[in-house]
Each structure stands twice: as structure tokens, then as C-alpha cells.
Short mmCIF file of C-alpha atoms and ligand atoms in Angstrom, two decimals:
data_model
loop_
_atom_site.label_atom_id
_atom_site.label_comp_id
_atom_site.label_asym_id
_atom_site.label_seq_id
_atom_site.Cartn_x
_atom_site.Cartn_y
_atom_site.Cartn_z
CA MET A 1 19.63 -5.14 -14.26
CA SER A 2 23.35 -4.19 -14.11
CA ASP A 3 26.13 -3.83 -11.55
CA ARG A 4 25.68 -0.05 -11.32
CA LYS A 5 24.37 1.30 -8.01
CA THR A 6 20.75 2.44 -7.90
CA ALA A 7 19.11 5.70 -6.88
CA ILE A 8 15.43 6.18 -6.07
CA VAL A 9 14.18 9.67 -6.89
CA THR A 10 10.63 10.50 -5.84
CA GLY A 11 8.64 13.07 -7.82
CA ALA A 12 11.06 12.57 -10.70
CA SER A 13 8.79 13.15 -13.70
CA ARG A 14 9.27 16.92 -13.73
CA GLY A 15 10.89 19.93 -12.09
CA ILE A 16 13.64 19.44 -9.55
CA GLY A 17 13.13 15.66 -9.30
CA LYS A 18 13.67 15.14 -13.02
CA ALA A 19 16.85 17.26 -12.95
CA ILE A 20 18.10 15.16 -10.00
CA ALA A 21 17.35 11.92 -11.88
CA LEU A 22 19.29 13.16 -14.93
CA ARG A 23 22.24 14.43 -12.85
CA LEU A 24 22.59 11.16 -10.93
CA ALA A 25 22.29 9.25 -14.21
CA LYS A 26 25.21 11.30 -15.56
CA SER A 27 27.17 10.12 -12.52
CA GLY A 28 26.43 6.54 -13.53
CA TYR A 29 23.59 5.49 -11.24
CA ASN A 30 20.58 3.49 -12.37
CA ILE A 31 17.42 5.43 -11.59
CA ALA A 32 14.04 4.38 -10.17
CA VAL A 33 11.67 7.17 -11.22
CA VAL A 34 8.82 7.35 -8.68
CA ASP A 35 5.71 9.43 -9.25
CA ALA A 36 2.10 9.56 -8.13
CA CYS A 37 -0.10 9.70 -11.19
CA ASP A 38 1.46 10.79 -14.45
CA LEU A 39 2.97 7.54 -15.81
CA ASP A 40 3.39 9.02 -19.33
CA LYS A 41 5.52 11.83 -17.92
CA SER A 42 7.51 9.32 -15.86
CA GLU A 43 8.15 7.27 -19.00
CA GLU A 44 9.44 10.42 -20.72
CA ALA A 45 11.83 10.97 -17.83
CA VAL A 46 12.87 7.29 -17.94
CA ASN A 47 13.69 7.59 -21.65
CA GLU A 48 15.78 10.72 -21.06
CA VAL A 49 17.65 8.95 -18.25
CA LYS A 50 18.24 5.85 -20.35
CA ALA A 51 19.67 8.02 -23.14
CA LEU A 52 22.53 8.77 -20.71
CA GLY A 53 23.51 5.09 -20.74
CA VAL A 54 22.10 3.79 -17.45
CA ASP A 55 19.07 1.66 -16.61
CA ALA A 56 15.83 3.27 -15.43
CA LYS A 57 12.26 2.29 -14.68
CA ALA A 58 9.10 4.16 -13.73
CA TYR A 59 7.10 3.29 -10.62
CA GLN A 60 3.65 4.67 -9.88
CA CYS A 61 3.40 5.23 -6.14
CA ASN A 62 1.72 7.68 -3.80
CA VAL A 63 4.53 8.51 -1.36
CA ALA A 64 1.96 9.21 1.35
CA ASP A 65 0.73 5.59 1.31
CA PHE A 66 2.90 3.50 3.66
CA GLU A 67 1.93 0.13 2.15
CA GLN A 68 2.31 1.28 -1.47
CA VAL A 69 5.76 2.65 -0.66
CA GLY A 70 6.73 -0.69 0.93
CA ASN A 71 5.64 -2.61 -2.18
CA THR A 72 7.40 -0.13 -4.48
CA VAL A 73 10.69 -0.29 -2.58
CA THR A 74 10.55 -4.12 -2.60
CA GLN A 75 9.93 -4.07 -6.35
CA ILE A 76 12.77 -1.61 -6.99
CA ASN A 77 15.13 -3.76 -4.92
CA GLU A 78 14.12 -6.84 -6.92
CA ASP A 79 14.41 -5.04 -10.27
CA PHE A 80 17.78 -3.41 -9.62
CA GLY A 81 19.35 -5.68 -7.00
CA GLY A 82 19.92 -3.03 -4.34
CA ILE A 83 19.34 0.59 -3.36
CA TYR A 84 22.26 2.94 -2.65
CA ILE A 85 20.68 6.39 -2.90
CA LEU A 86 17.26 7.66 -1.84
CA VAL A 87 16.23 11.18 -2.80
CA ASN A 88 13.01 12.30 -1.11
CA ASN A 89 11.90 15.02 -3.49
CA ALA A 90 8.13 14.58 -4.03
CA GLY A 91 6.25 17.50 -2.56
CA ILE A 92 3.09 19.58 -2.80
CA THR A 93 1.84 22.97 -1.63
CA ARG A 94 -1.65 23.95 -0.44
CA ASP A 95 -0.99 27.55 0.56
CA GLY A 96 -3.23 29.80 2.63
CA LEU A 97 -3.14 31.87 5.80
CA LEU A 98 -3.66 29.86 8.98
CA LEU A 99 -7.04 31.46 9.67
CA LYS A 100 -8.29 30.13 6.32
CA MET A 101 -6.33 26.87 6.13
CA THR A 102 -8.51 23.77 6.19
CA GLU A 103 -7.64 20.68 8.19
CA GLU A 104 -7.56 18.74 4.89
CA ASN A 105 -4.97 21.09 3.39
CA PHE A 106 -2.82 20.81 6.50
CA ASP A 107 -3.05 17.01 6.55
CA SER A 108 -2.42 16.46 2.82
CA VAL A 109 0.79 18.52 2.79
CA ILE A 110 2.12 16.79 5.91
CA SER A 111 1.16 13.37 4.46
CA VAL A 112 2.97 13.84 1.15
CA ASN A 113 5.98 15.94 2.17
CA LEU A 114 6.79 14.64 5.66
CA LYS A 115 5.15 11.23 5.98
CA GLY A 116 6.19 10.43 2.39
CA THR A 117 9.81 11.05 3.41
CA PHE A 118 9.39 8.84 6.50
CA ASN A 119 7.73 6.10 4.41
CA PHE A 120 10.59 5.83 1.94
CA ILE A 121 13.29 6.02 4.62
CA LYS A 122 11.50 3.36 6.68
CA HIS A 123 11.35 0.90 3.78
CA ALA A 124 14.69 1.66 2.07
CA THR A 125 17.03 1.73 5.07
CA PRO A 126 16.80 -2.02 5.91
CA ILE A 127 18.05 -2.69 2.36
CA MET A 128 20.88 -0.15 2.71
CA MET A 129 21.82 -1.55 6.14
CA LYS A 130 22.45 -5.00 4.70
CA LYS A 131 25.12 -3.52 2.41
CA ARG A 132 26.31 -1.15 5.15
CA GLU A 133 26.21 1.83 2.83
CA GLY A 134 23.69 4.37 1.65
CA ARG A 135 22.92 8.01 0.95
CA VAL A 136 19.65 9.73 1.76
CA VAL A 137 19.04 13.29 0.60
CA SER A 138 15.69 14.92 1.35
CA ILE A 139 14.46 18.15 -0.21
CA SER A 140 13.44 20.60 2.50
CA SER A 141 13.03 24.32 1.83
CA ILE A 142 14.18 27.74 3.01
CA VAL A 143 10.71 28.09 4.58
CA GLY A 144 11.41 25.04 6.75
CA ILE A 145 14.18 27.14 8.32
CA GLU A 146 12.65 30.63 8.28
CA GLY A 147 8.87 30.00 8.16
CA ASN A 148 6.60 31.80 5.71
CA ALA A 149 3.24 33.54 6.05
CA GLY A 150 0.66 31.49 4.13
CA GLN A 151 2.62 28.25 4.38
CA VAL A 152 2.08 26.90 7.90
CA ASN A 153 1.45 23.39 6.53
CA TYR A 154 4.31 23.43 4.01
CA SER A 155 6.90 25.03 6.31
CA ALA A 156 5.97 22.58 9.10
CA SER A 157 6.48 19.66 6.70
CA LYS A 158 9.83 21.03 5.54
CA ALA A 159 11.01 21.75 9.11
CA GLY A 160 9.93 18.19 9.94
CA ILE A 161 12.15 16.85 7.16
CA ILE A 162 15.11 18.57 8.82
CA GLY A 163 14.25 16.87 12.14
CA VAL A 164 13.94 13.48 10.44
CA THR A 165 17.26 14.04 8.64
CA LYS A 166 19.22 14.94 11.76
CA SER A 167 17.72 12.14 13.86
CA CYS A 168 18.30 9.51 11.17
CA ALA A 169 21.85 10.81 10.63
CA ARG A 170 22.53 9.95 14.26
CA GLU A 171 20.69 6.60 14.17
CA PHE A 172 22.32 5.30 10.99
CA ALA A 173 25.85 6.75 11.19
CA SER A 174 27.26 3.45 12.49
CA ARG A 175 25.79 1.74 9.41
CA ASN A 176 27.60 4.08 7.02
CA ILE A 177 24.35 5.64 5.79
CA THR A 178 24.43 9.43 5.54
CA PHE A 179 21.36 11.68 5.75
CA ASN A 180 21.37 15.26 4.54
CA ALA A 181 18.76 17.82 3.51
CA ILE A 182 18.80 20.53 0.89
CA ALA A 183 16.93 23.77 1.44
CA PRO A 184 16.19 25.38 -1.93
CA GLY A 185 15.08 29.00 -2.14
CA PHE A 186 13.04 29.94 -5.22
CA VAL A 187 13.45 27.49 -8.11
CA GLU A 188 11.72 27.87 -11.49
CA THR A 189 9.53 24.73 -11.82
CA PRO A 190 5.83 23.92 -12.37
CA MET A 191 5.38 24.34 -8.58
CA THR A 192 6.42 28.02 -8.64
CA ALA A 193 4.95 28.77 -12.11
CA VAL A 194 1.56 29.31 -10.44
CA LEU A 195 2.82 32.31 -8.43
CA THR A 196 1.84 35.80 -9.57
CA ASP A 197 4.38 38.15 -11.16
CA LYS A 198 4.13 40.28 -8.03
CA GLN A 199 5.02 37.32 -5.81
CA LYS A 200 7.92 36.37 -8.09
CA GLU A 201 9.27 39.95 -8.10
CA ALA A 202 9.12 40.03 -4.29
CA MET A 203 11.20 36.82 -4.21
CA PHE A 204 13.69 38.17 -6.75
CA ALA A 205 14.26 41.26 -4.63
CA VAL A 206 15.63 39.16 -1.75
CA ILE A 207 17.94 36.89 -3.79
CA PRO A 208 21.49 38.27 -3.39
CA LEU A 209 22.79 36.41 -6.49
CA LYS A 210 20.05 38.13 -8.55
CA ARG A 211 18.75 35.15 -10.48
CA TYR A 212 16.07 32.54 -9.85
CA GLY A 213 17.30 29.04 -9.02
CA GLN A 214 17.13 26.36 -11.71
CA PRO A 215 16.35 22.67 -11.06
CA GLU A 216 19.95 21.86 -12.06
CA ASP A 217 21.27 24.01 -9.18
CA ILE A 218 19.53 21.68 -6.74
CA ALA A 219 20.45 18.56 -8.70
CA ASN A 220 24.16 19.46 -8.58
CA ALA A 221 23.99 19.77 -4.79
CA VAL A 222 22.21 16.41 -4.48
CA ASN A 223 24.83 14.83 -6.71
CA PHE A 224 27.61 16.22 -4.48
CA LEU A 225 25.98 14.89 -1.29
CA CYS A 226 25.71 11.44 -2.92
CA SER A 227 29.31 11.45 -4.14
CA ASP A 228 32.40 10.01 -2.45
CA ASP A 229 33.56 13.60 -1.87
CA ALA A 230 30.71 13.97 0.67
CA SER A 231 31.31 10.72 2.58
CA TYR A 232 32.16 12.63 5.82
CA ILE A 233 29.06 14.86 5.70
CA THR A 234 25.90 13.82 7.53
CA GLY A 235 23.04 15.50 9.37
CA GLN A 236 23.48 18.77 7.45
CA VAL A 237 21.07 21.17 5.79
CA LEU A 238 22.59 22.73 2.68
CA SER A 239 20.93 25.95 1.53
CA VAL A 240 20.88 26.28 -2.26
CA ASP A 241 19.12 29.60 -2.64
CA GLY A 242 21.34 32.25 -4.20
CA GLY A 243 22.11 33.56 -0.71
CA MET A 244 18.52 34.15 0.48
CA HIS A 245 19.20 32.45 3.81
CA MET A 246 22.54 33.17 5.47
P1 NAP B 1 6.78 20.08 -8.91
O1 NAP B 1 7.27 20.59 -10.23
O2 NAP B 1 5.39 20.38 -8.50
O3 NAP B 1 7.05 18.51 -8.87
C1 NAP B 1 6.63 17.76 -7.76
C2 NAP B 1 6.77 16.29 -8.07
O4 NAP B 1 6.31 15.56 -6.93
C3 NAP B 1 5.93 15.85 -9.26
O5 NAP B 1 6.69 14.99 -10.06
C4 NAP B 1 4.77 15.12 -8.62
O6 NAP B 1 4.31 14.04 -9.41
C5 NAP B 1 5.42 14.54 -7.36
N1 NAP B 1 4.42 14.23 -6.35
C6 NAP B 1 3.52 15.07 -5.77
N2 NAP B 1 2.76 14.41 -4.89
C7 NAP B 1 3.18 13.11 -4.92
C8 NAP B 1 2.78 11.94 -4.24
N3 NAP B 1 1.78 11.95 -3.34
N4 NAP B 1 3.42 10.77 -4.50
C9 NAP B 1 4.42 10.74 -5.43
N5 NAP B 1 4.86 11.83 -6.10
C10 NAP B 1 4.23 13.00 -5.85
O7 NAP B 1 7.72 20.63 -7.74
P2 NAP B 1 9.26 21.09 -7.70
O8 NAP B 1 9.28 22.56 -7.68
O9 NAP B 1 10.07 20.35 -8.68
O10 NAP B 1 9.62 20.63 -6.20
C11 NAP B 1 10.33 19.46 -5.89
C12 NAP B 1 10.65 19.48 -4.41
O11 NAP B 1 11.41 20.65 -4.09
C13 NAP B 1 9.40 19.55 -3.52
O12 NAP B 1 9.60 18.77 -2.36
C14 NAP B 1 9.31 21.00 -3.16
O13 NAP B 1 8.62 21.20 -1.96
C15 NAP B 1 10.78 21.36 -3.04
N6 NAP B 1 11.06 22.78 -3.16
C16 NAP B 1 10.77 23.45 -4.32
C17 NAP B 1 11.06 24.81 -4.40
C18 NAP B 1 10.79 25.61 -5.64
O14 NAP B 1 11.01 26.83 -5.62
N7 NAP B 1 10.33 25.00 -6.74
C19 NAP B 1 11.62 25.47 -3.31
C20 NAP B 1 11.90 24.76 -2.14
C21 NAP B 1 11.62 23.40 -2.08
P3 NAP B 1 2.79 13.90 -9.90
O15 NAP B 1 2.59 14.96 -10.89
O16 NAP B 1 2.78 12.52 -10.47
O17 NAP B 1 1.92 14.06 -8.69
#
């Protein structure tokens, strides 16, 4: 497509993923917008990205499906001629106390959030290794560090992402591929819009900076970890949460 480097952003049609896609586009990367079902929304995101002067394309892919991810990564590599950045952002919640949590709700959250991250890393890293450079940033969560009542499945998936990040950072350091995770606190997106006012107020009360996070706050941190300024940073978990976790 062009000689710009390419970034894959999963779950990029809305919320944090879309903000990441736009921020990386501003830094001059071509963007592969990956999403599960809403191709119209992905096309909207693609058009917004293209308006910033880079190339972009939408890919419909369930991150939890190993084979689909393999085919998608191959297609992206063919379309753009390489992959430099992978942002594992796609994620879901299926909240409930452990005593009420179904096996299906445990499995689906682990499949999308954790296995989806593994699937993309597994298929993208051989391409990065050939060029001996790459950046992988995966979106964890404050609850992957601290735990949270009602989110056994989600916090396990997000803690798992931290384990994957640190292990891969060690495995791929000699290939000049860095792996880092970001742990957002409370960010205003469609994911958190479903919470009750009472739940939101309880969150607000424990945010030292006294404002909710915005998708751009996370996108700026991803952009930093993908920049040359972060070339000596790997295996880290960066909290972007207004000071909730210290
Ligand atoms: P969101 O608004 O619900 O967006 C999630 C995105 O993931 C959507 O674009 C969705 O696309 C995509 N997605 C879901 N399942 C998928 C699948 N199986 N395959 C491919 N794409 C899939 O959520 P968000 O708040 O922006 O969250 C983004 C990430 O940040 C998530 O990993 C989340 O866990 C994490 N995070 C968020 C917060 C917060 O406060 N918002 C805090 C900590 C961490 P479709 O609609 O096409 O399914």
C-alpha cells in the first residue's frame, strides 16, 4: 500500500481501540482495523483514520478464533507489506459474582480477552521477527493487578495478559520486539456506559485525579510505548488510571 509502517489494532471500531487507531494514524502508521461483527462501524473508523493521511482497511475477525486470526494476519501482511505494531485491545465483560458465574461466561471472557491476545501474538510475531523489529502493546486493566469482586473471569483474563506480556518480552527481546501492557482504570466508553450511576460514583470516589479516563488517555500511552522514545522499555505494565493504583 505505501512505505509507512503498519499497526494492527483489535477492537478498533469504537471506544479505546478507535482512539488508539486515530492516535497511531496521527503518528504516521497505516492502520488495520480489526473487529468482530460491526463492519459498518469499522468502515467509519477506517474513513476517520484515512482522513489523517494514512492507509487503513477494515478486517472482520473474531479474535478468539485461532484460524480466523491466522488468515487475517496473513491478509494484513499481504495488503500492507509488513506489520510493525500490534495492539491487543479487543475485550468483553460478562460480570457476576463467582457463585453465580456460569462456565460459559468464564470461558467466553478468557477466549476473547486472553486467548485473543495469544492468537494475534502467535500469528504476528513471525512476521515481526523477519524484520527484527516490532512493538506489541496489550490492554490489561487495573483489575488484572488488584482483582475485583464480580469480575473473576475478566480480572483473570487481564492478569493473564500481564503474564503473556512479561514472558513474551523475555522471549522476543533478542529479536528487538518489545511487549508492554497498559492497565487502564475507569475509561468512559460503551463498555462502561452500562454501569449504574451508583457504580460510576463509587469509581469516581477512588480516582485521585478526580476525573474519569478518556479513550485518548489510553491512546496517548499506547502511542508512547510504540514510539522510538520507548525503545528501551519492555515487559512493563503502565497504569493509566488517574492514580487509582499506586
Ligand atoms: P468497548 O467499547 O466495548 O469496545 C470493545 C471492542 O472490542 C469493540 O470494538 C468490539 O467490537 C471488540 N471486540 C469484542 N469482542 C471481540 C471479538 N471476539 N473479536 C474482535 N473484536 C472484538 O470497550 P472499551 O472500553 O473500548 O475497551 C477496550 C479495551 O480496554 C478492552 O480490552 C477492555 O477490557 C479494556 N479496558 C477498558 C476499561 C474501561 O474502563 N473502558 C478499563 C480497563 C480496561 P465488536 O463490537 O465488533 O464486537
